[in-house]
Amino acid sequence: MPKDSDITVLETVKAVLKPLSPFTDALSGEKHTTLSSVLPLLWKIFECLSHEQSDSALAQEMKETIHEYLQHRYDDLQLRFLLNTATCLNPRFKNSIVSLKDDVKQSLLDEVKKMGNEKEGIASRVSRGLSREKKEKEEPASSSHAPLSASDEINGEFLVYDQMPEVSAEDDPLIWWKTNMSTLPQLSEFARKYLCIDASSCSSERVCSTAGYIVSPRRSRLSQEHVDMLVFLSENLEMAKKVT
C-alpha cells in the first residue's frame, strides 16, 4: 500500500504535469499545423513552470528540471532556426514569437536565389540546341535580371507580409495562405513547404497502428502491396468521400 508520503508525491506530480497536458494534445493533431506552434507552446509551458509561493520543494525541483530539459532540448541552432522559420510563416505568431526573423528572411532570400540559379541552369542546358548567336542574346538577360527580379519580389512580399496584422490564434493559417496566395505567391510556396511538417511522430505512429489492426492473425497472408493499399484507403477514404 502507498504511504502518505507516496500519495503526496503523486499529487505533486499531477499538479505540475496537469497544465502541460493540453500542449501535448495540441502538438499531436493531424488536422492542423503543428511545427509552427512549438515556439508559442514552449513560451506557454515556461509560464506554467514559473515558481509560485505555494509550491513545495518537490514541485519547484520538478519545474526546474523540466525547464532545464526543454531549454537543452531546443538549444540546437539548426532546430531553432527551423522552428523560427515555420513560426515566421504562421500569420498567428509572425510578429510576437519569432526571435530570428532577420536570419529567416535572409535564408528564404538565399533559397529563392538558389532556385533562380537552378532554373537558369536548366534554361541554359535547353538552349544548347539553339544557335550560338541566339544563345548569346538570351543568356545575359536570364543571368542578370531573373535572380534580381526574384530577390526584389520576395523582399516586396516580406514588406507586405510584415504590415499585415496577426490573425487570431483560433484561425487556420492554411486557409489564410490560400486566401492570400495571389498577394504573396512566393511566400505561400514556402508556407506550403514548412507548415506541413509535423512537430511529433504521432501521425506516423498512428499509421503503424492502423497497419497492425489490418494485418491481424486471421489476415497474416496479405501481400505487402495489399497491406499498403488497405492502409492508404483506411487513412484517406474519408477525405475522398468529402471531395466527391
GROMACS .gro file of C-alpha atoms in nm:
model
  244
    1MET     CA    1   0.000   0.000   0.000
    2PRO     CA    2   0.130   0.351  -0.075
    3LYS     CA    3   0.229   0.557   0.221
    4ASP     CA    4   0.115   0.914   0.290
    5SER     CA    5   0.444   1.045   0.157
    6ASP     CA    6   0.395   0.849  -0.169
    7ILE     CA    7   0.047   0.994  -0.214
    8THR     CA    8   0.186   1.343  -0.154
    9VAL     CA    9   0.448   1.285  -0.424
   10LEU     CA   10   0.186   1.161  -0.671
   11GLU     CA   11  -0.035   1.462  -0.603
   12THR     CA   12   0.261   1.693  -0.662
   13VAL     CA   13   0.344   1.520  -0.992
   14LYS     CA   14  -0.018   1.557  -1.103
   15ALA     CA   15  -0.030   1.926  -1.006
   16VAL     CA   16   0.291   2.001  -1.202
   17LEU     CA   17   0.212   1.798  -1.515
   18LYS     CA   18  -0.162   1.861  -1.549
   19PRO     CA   19  -0.126   2.213  -1.702
   20LEU     CA   20   0.112   2.068  -1.964
   21SER     CA   21  -0.133   1.805  -2.090
   22PRO     CA   22  -0.322   2.032  -2.338
   23PHE     CA   23   0.009   2.125  -2.505
   24THR     CA   24   0.073   1.758  -2.580
   25ASP     CA   25  -0.267   1.730  -2.749
   26ALA     CA   26  -0.202   2.048  -2.949
   27LEU     CA   27   0.119   1.907  -3.098
   28SER     CA   28  -0.015   1.561  -3.179
   29GLY     CA   29  -0.301   1.652  -3.413
   30GLU     CA   30  -0.322   1.591  -3.786
   31LYS     CA   31  -0.596   1.838  -3.882
   32HIS     CA   32  -0.384   2.149  -3.815
   33THR     CA   33  -0.028   2.275  -3.848
   34THR     CA   34   0.194   2.174  -3.557
   35LEU     CA   35   0.558   2.271  -3.618
   36SER     CA   36   0.484   2.643  -3.618
   37SER     CA   37   0.309   2.605  -3.281
   38VAL     CA   38   0.613   2.466  -3.095
   39LEU     CA   39   0.768   2.803  -3.001
   40PRO     CA   40   0.438   2.960  -2.882
   41LEU     CA   41   0.359   2.650  -2.677
   42LEU     CA   42   0.710   2.648  -2.528
   43TRP     CA   43   0.651   3.005  -2.418
   44LYS     CA   44   0.326   2.899  -2.251
   45ILE     CA   45   0.493   2.597  -2.092
   46PHE     CA   46   0.765   2.812  -1.940
   47GLU     CA   47   0.490   3.033  -1.798
   48CYS     CA   48   0.329   2.727  -1.636
   49LEU     CA   49   0.667   2.625  -1.494
   50SER     CA   50   0.726   2.955  -1.315
   51HIS     CA   51   0.762   2.926  -0.938
   52GLU     CA   52   0.470   3.005  -0.711
   53GLN     CA   53   0.474   3.076  -0.340
   54SER     CA   54   0.253   2.775  -0.269
   55ASP     CA   55   0.492   2.533  -0.445
   56SER     CA   56   0.659   2.272  -0.230
   57ALA     CA   57   1.028   2.193  -0.257
   58LEU     CA   58   0.950   1.889  -0.472
   59ALA     CA   59   0.729   2.091  -0.708
   60GLN     CA   60   0.998   2.356  -0.752
   61GLU     CA   61   1.258   2.088  -0.821
   62MET     CA   62   1.034   1.924  -1.082
   63LYS     CA   63   0.962   2.254  -1.256
   64GLU     CA   64   1.331   2.345  -1.266
   65THR     CA   65   1.418   2.002  -1.408
   66ILE     CA   66   1.152   2.022  -1.681
   67HIS     CA   67   1.251   2.381  -1.765
   68GLU     CA   68   1.619   2.287  -1.793
   69TYR     CA   69   1.542   1.983  -2.009
   70LEU     CA   70   1.325   2.179  -2.252
   71GLN     CA   71   1.585   2.452  -2.289
   72HIS     CA   72   1.852   2.191  -2.360
   73ARG     CA   73   1.618   2.000  -2.594
   74TYR     CA   74   1.563   2.304  -2.820
   75ASP     CA   75   1.911   2.454  -2.783
   76ASP     CA   76   2.033   2.324  -3.121
   77LEU     CA   77   2.079   2.619  -3.357
   78GLN     CA   78   1.955   2.435  -3.667
   79LEU     CA   79   1.642   2.319  -3.487
   80ARG     CA   80   1.575   2.667  -3.351
   81PHE     CA   81   1.616   2.810  -3.699
   82LEU     CA   82   1.367   2.561  -3.845
   83LEU     CA   83   1.114   2.640  -3.572
   84ASN     CA   84   1.161   3.014  -3.624
   85THR     CA   85   1.111   2.974  -4.000
   86ALA     CA   86   0.786   2.782  -3.958
   87THR     CA   87   0.661   3.025  -3.692
   88CYS     CA   88   0.751   3.326  -3.908
   89LEU     CA   89   0.532   3.182  -4.186
   90ASN     CA   90   0.240   3.138  -3.947
   91PRO     CA   91   0.026   3.456  -3.959
   92ARG     CA   92  -0.087   3.392  -3.600
   93PHE     CA   93   0.259   3.433  -3.442
   94LYS     CA   94   0.479   3.605  -3.704
   95ASN     CA   95   0.537   3.927  -3.506
   96SER     CA   96   0.525   3.817  -3.143
   97ILE     CA   97   0.720   3.491  -3.110
   98VAL     CA   98   0.991   3.484  -3.380
   99SER     CA   99   1.337   3.575  -3.247
  100LEU     CA  100   1.546   3.506  -3.561
  101LYS     CA  101   1.331   3.697  -3.811
  102ASP     CA  102   1.619   3.865  -3.998
  103ASP     CA  103   1.804   3.535  -4.034
  104VAL     CA  104   1.486   3.367  -4.159
  105LYS     CA  105   1.435   3.638  -4.422
  106GLN     CA  106   1.794   3.606  -4.542
  107SER     CA  107   1.768   3.227  -4.559
  108LEU     CA  108   1.449   3.239  -4.766
  109LEU     CA  109   1.606   3.502  -4.991
  110ASP     CA  110   1.910   3.277  -5.046
  111GLU     CA  111   1.677   2.989  -5.125
  112VAL     CA  112   1.496   3.199  -5.383
  113LYS     CA  113   1.830   3.289  -5.543
  114LYS     CA  114   1.933   2.924  -5.547
  115MET     CA  115   1.608   2.826  -5.713
  116GLY     CA  116   1.661   3.102  -5.968
  117ASN     CA  117   2.011   2.976  -6.044
  118GLU     CA  118   1.881   2.622  -6.087
  119LYS     CA  119   1.614   2.741  -6.329
  120GLU     CA  120   1.878   2.940  -6.515
  121GLY     CA  121   2.096   2.630  -6.542
  122ILE     CA  122   1.807   2.427  -6.681
  123ALA     CA  123   1.728   2.702  -6.931
  124SER     CA  124   2.090   2.717  -7.043
  125ARG     CA  125   2.100   2.339  -7.099
  126VAL     CA  126   1.782   2.356  -7.303
  127SER     CA  127   1.922   2.638  -7.512
  128ARG     CA  128   2.230   2.437  -7.613
  129GLY     CA  129   2.040   2.313  -7.915
  130LEU     CA  130   1.988   2.670  -8.033
  131SER     CA  131   2.229   2.862  -8.247
  132ARG     CA  132   2.530   3.025  -8.079
  133GLU     CA  133   2.419   3.372  -8.180
  134LYS     CA  134   2.073   3.331  -8.028
  135LYS     CA  135   2.218   3.178  -7.712
  136GLU     CA  136   2.447   3.477  -7.654
  137LYS     CA  137   2.148   3.710  -7.673
  138GLU     CA  138   1.936   3.511  -7.425
  139GLU     CA  139   2.194   3.422  -7.157
  140PRO     CA  140   2.277   3.777  -7.033
  141ALA     CA  141   1.910   3.861  -6.990
  142SER     CA  142   1.837   3.543  -6.792
  143SER     CA  143   2.150   3.564  -6.576
  144SER     CA  144   2.133   3.935  -6.492
  145HIS     CA  145   1.764   4.002  -6.448
  146ALA     CA  146   1.597   3.681  -6.328
  147PRO     CA  147   1.773   3.648  -5.989
  148LEU     CA  148   1.743   4.021  -5.919
  149SER     CA  149   1.375   4.016  -6.004
  150ALA     CA  150   1.319   3.719  -5.773
  151SER     CA  151   1.503   3.895  -5.489
  152ASP     CA  152   1.305   4.214  -5.533
  153GLU     CA  153   0.982   4.017  -5.543
  154ILE     CA  154   1.048   3.824  -5.220
  155ASN     CA  155   1.161   4.143  -5.043
  156GLY     CA  156   0.843   4.317  -5.152
  157GLU     CA  157   0.633   4.026  -5.028
  158PHE     CA  158   0.808   4.039  -4.691
  159LEU     CA  159   0.725   4.410  -4.660
  160VAL     CA  160   0.358   4.341  -4.734
  161TYR     CA  161   0.355   4.039  -4.502
  162ASP     CA  162   0.510   4.235  -4.213
  163GLN     CA  163   0.247   4.506  -4.242
  164MET     CA  164  -0.039   4.257  -4.226
  165PRO     CA  165  -0.178   4.218  -3.872
  166GLU     CA  166  -0.157   3.889  -3.690
  167VAL     CA  167  -0.473   3.680  -3.705
  168SER     CA  168  -0.645   3.512  -3.414
  169ALA     CA  169  -0.489   3.201  -3.263
  170GLU     CA  170  -0.814   3.019  -3.346
  171ASP     CA  171  -0.782   3.087  -3.720
  172ASP     CA  172  -0.640   2.830  -3.962
  173PRO     CA  173  -0.311   2.954  -4.113
  174LEU     CA  174  -0.355   2.728  -4.418
  175ILE     CA  175  -0.685   2.895  -4.503
  176TRP     CA  176  -0.517   3.235  -4.454
  177TRP     CA  177  -0.241   3.147  -4.700
  178LYS     CA  178  -0.492   3.011  -4.951
  179THR     CA  179  -0.676   3.344  -4.934
  180ASN     CA  180  -0.355   3.550  -4.973
  181MET     CA  181  -0.181   3.326  -5.227
  182SER     CA  182  -0.223   3.576  -5.509
  183THR     CA  183  -0.081   3.860  -5.297
  184LEU     CA  184   0.216   3.658  -5.161
  185PRO     CA  185   0.289   3.391  -5.424
  186GLN     CA  186   0.649   3.311  -5.328
  187LEU     CA  187   0.595   3.321  -4.952
  188SER     CA  188   0.290   3.098  -4.994
  189GLU     CA  189   0.516   2.837  -5.155
  190PHE     CA  190   0.747   2.850  -4.853
  191ALA     CA  191   0.446   2.828  -4.621
  192ARG     CA  192   0.331   2.515  -4.803
  193LYS     CA  193   0.681   2.369  -4.759
  194TYR     CA  194   0.733   2.444  -4.388
  195LEU     CA  195   0.385   2.441  -4.234
  196CYS     CA  196   0.321   2.081  -4.343
  197ILE     CA  197   0.600   1.948  -4.115
  198ASP     CA  198   0.474   1.759  -3.811
  199ALA     CA  199   0.608   1.852  -3.469
  200SER     CA  200   0.588   1.494  -3.343
  201SER     CA  201   0.582   1.136  -3.471
  202CYS     CA  202   0.220   1.083  -3.366
  203SER     CA  203   0.083   1.073  -3.722
  204SER     CA  204   0.335   0.811  -3.840
  205GLU     CA  205   0.273   0.605  -3.526
  206ARG     CA  206  -0.100   0.611  -3.599
  207VAL     CA  207  -0.029   0.470  -3.946
  208CYS     CA  208   0.173   0.189  -3.789
  209SER     CA  209  -0.116   0.118  -3.551
  210THR     CA  210  -0.357   0.107  -3.845
  211ALA     CA  211  -0.132  -0.144  -4.021
  212GLY     CA  212  -0.127  -0.353  -3.703
  213TYR     CA  213  -0.507  -0.363  -3.697
  214ILE     CA  214  -0.524  -0.460  -4.065
  215VAL     CA  215  -0.262  -0.737  -4.053
  216SER     CA  216  -0.437  -0.945  -3.789
  217PRO     CA  217  -0.361  -1.315  -3.720
  218ARG     CA  218  -0.652  -1.410  -3.949
  219ARG     CA  219  -0.514  -1.193  -4.232
  220SER     CA  220  -0.147  -1.279  -4.198
  221ARG     CA  221  -0.112  -1.385  -4.564
  222LEU     CA  222  -0.182  -1.041  -4.707
  223SER     CA  223   0.085  -0.933  -4.953
  224GLN     CA  224   0.286  -0.616  -4.893
  225GLU     CA  225   0.113  -0.448  -5.187
  226HIS     CA  226  -0.232  -0.522  -5.047
  227VAL     CA  227  -0.131  -0.403  -4.699
  228ASP     CA  228  -0.007  -0.073  -4.845
  229MET     CA  229  -0.333  -0.029  -5.037
  230LEU     CA  230  -0.552  -0.107  -4.735
  231VAL     CA  231  -0.356   0.129  -4.508
  232PHE     CA  232  -0.379   0.406  -4.768
  233LEU     CA  233  -0.754   0.356  -4.804
  234SER     CA  234  -0.803   0.350  -4.428
  235GLU     CA  235  -0.622   0.682  -4.388
  236ASN     CA  236  -0.769   0.862  -4.690
  237LEU     CA  237  -1.113   0.715  -4.756
  238GLU     CA  238  -1.299   0.980  -4.554
  239MET     CA  239  -1.111   1.256  -4.739
  240ALA     CA  240  -1.207   1.103  -5.074
  241LYS     CA  241  -1.573   1.091  -4.968
  242LYS     CA  242  -1.564   1.463  -4.880
  243VAL     CA  243  -1.413   1.551  -5.217
  244THR     CA  244  -1.672   1.352  -5.412
   0.00000   0.00000   0.00000
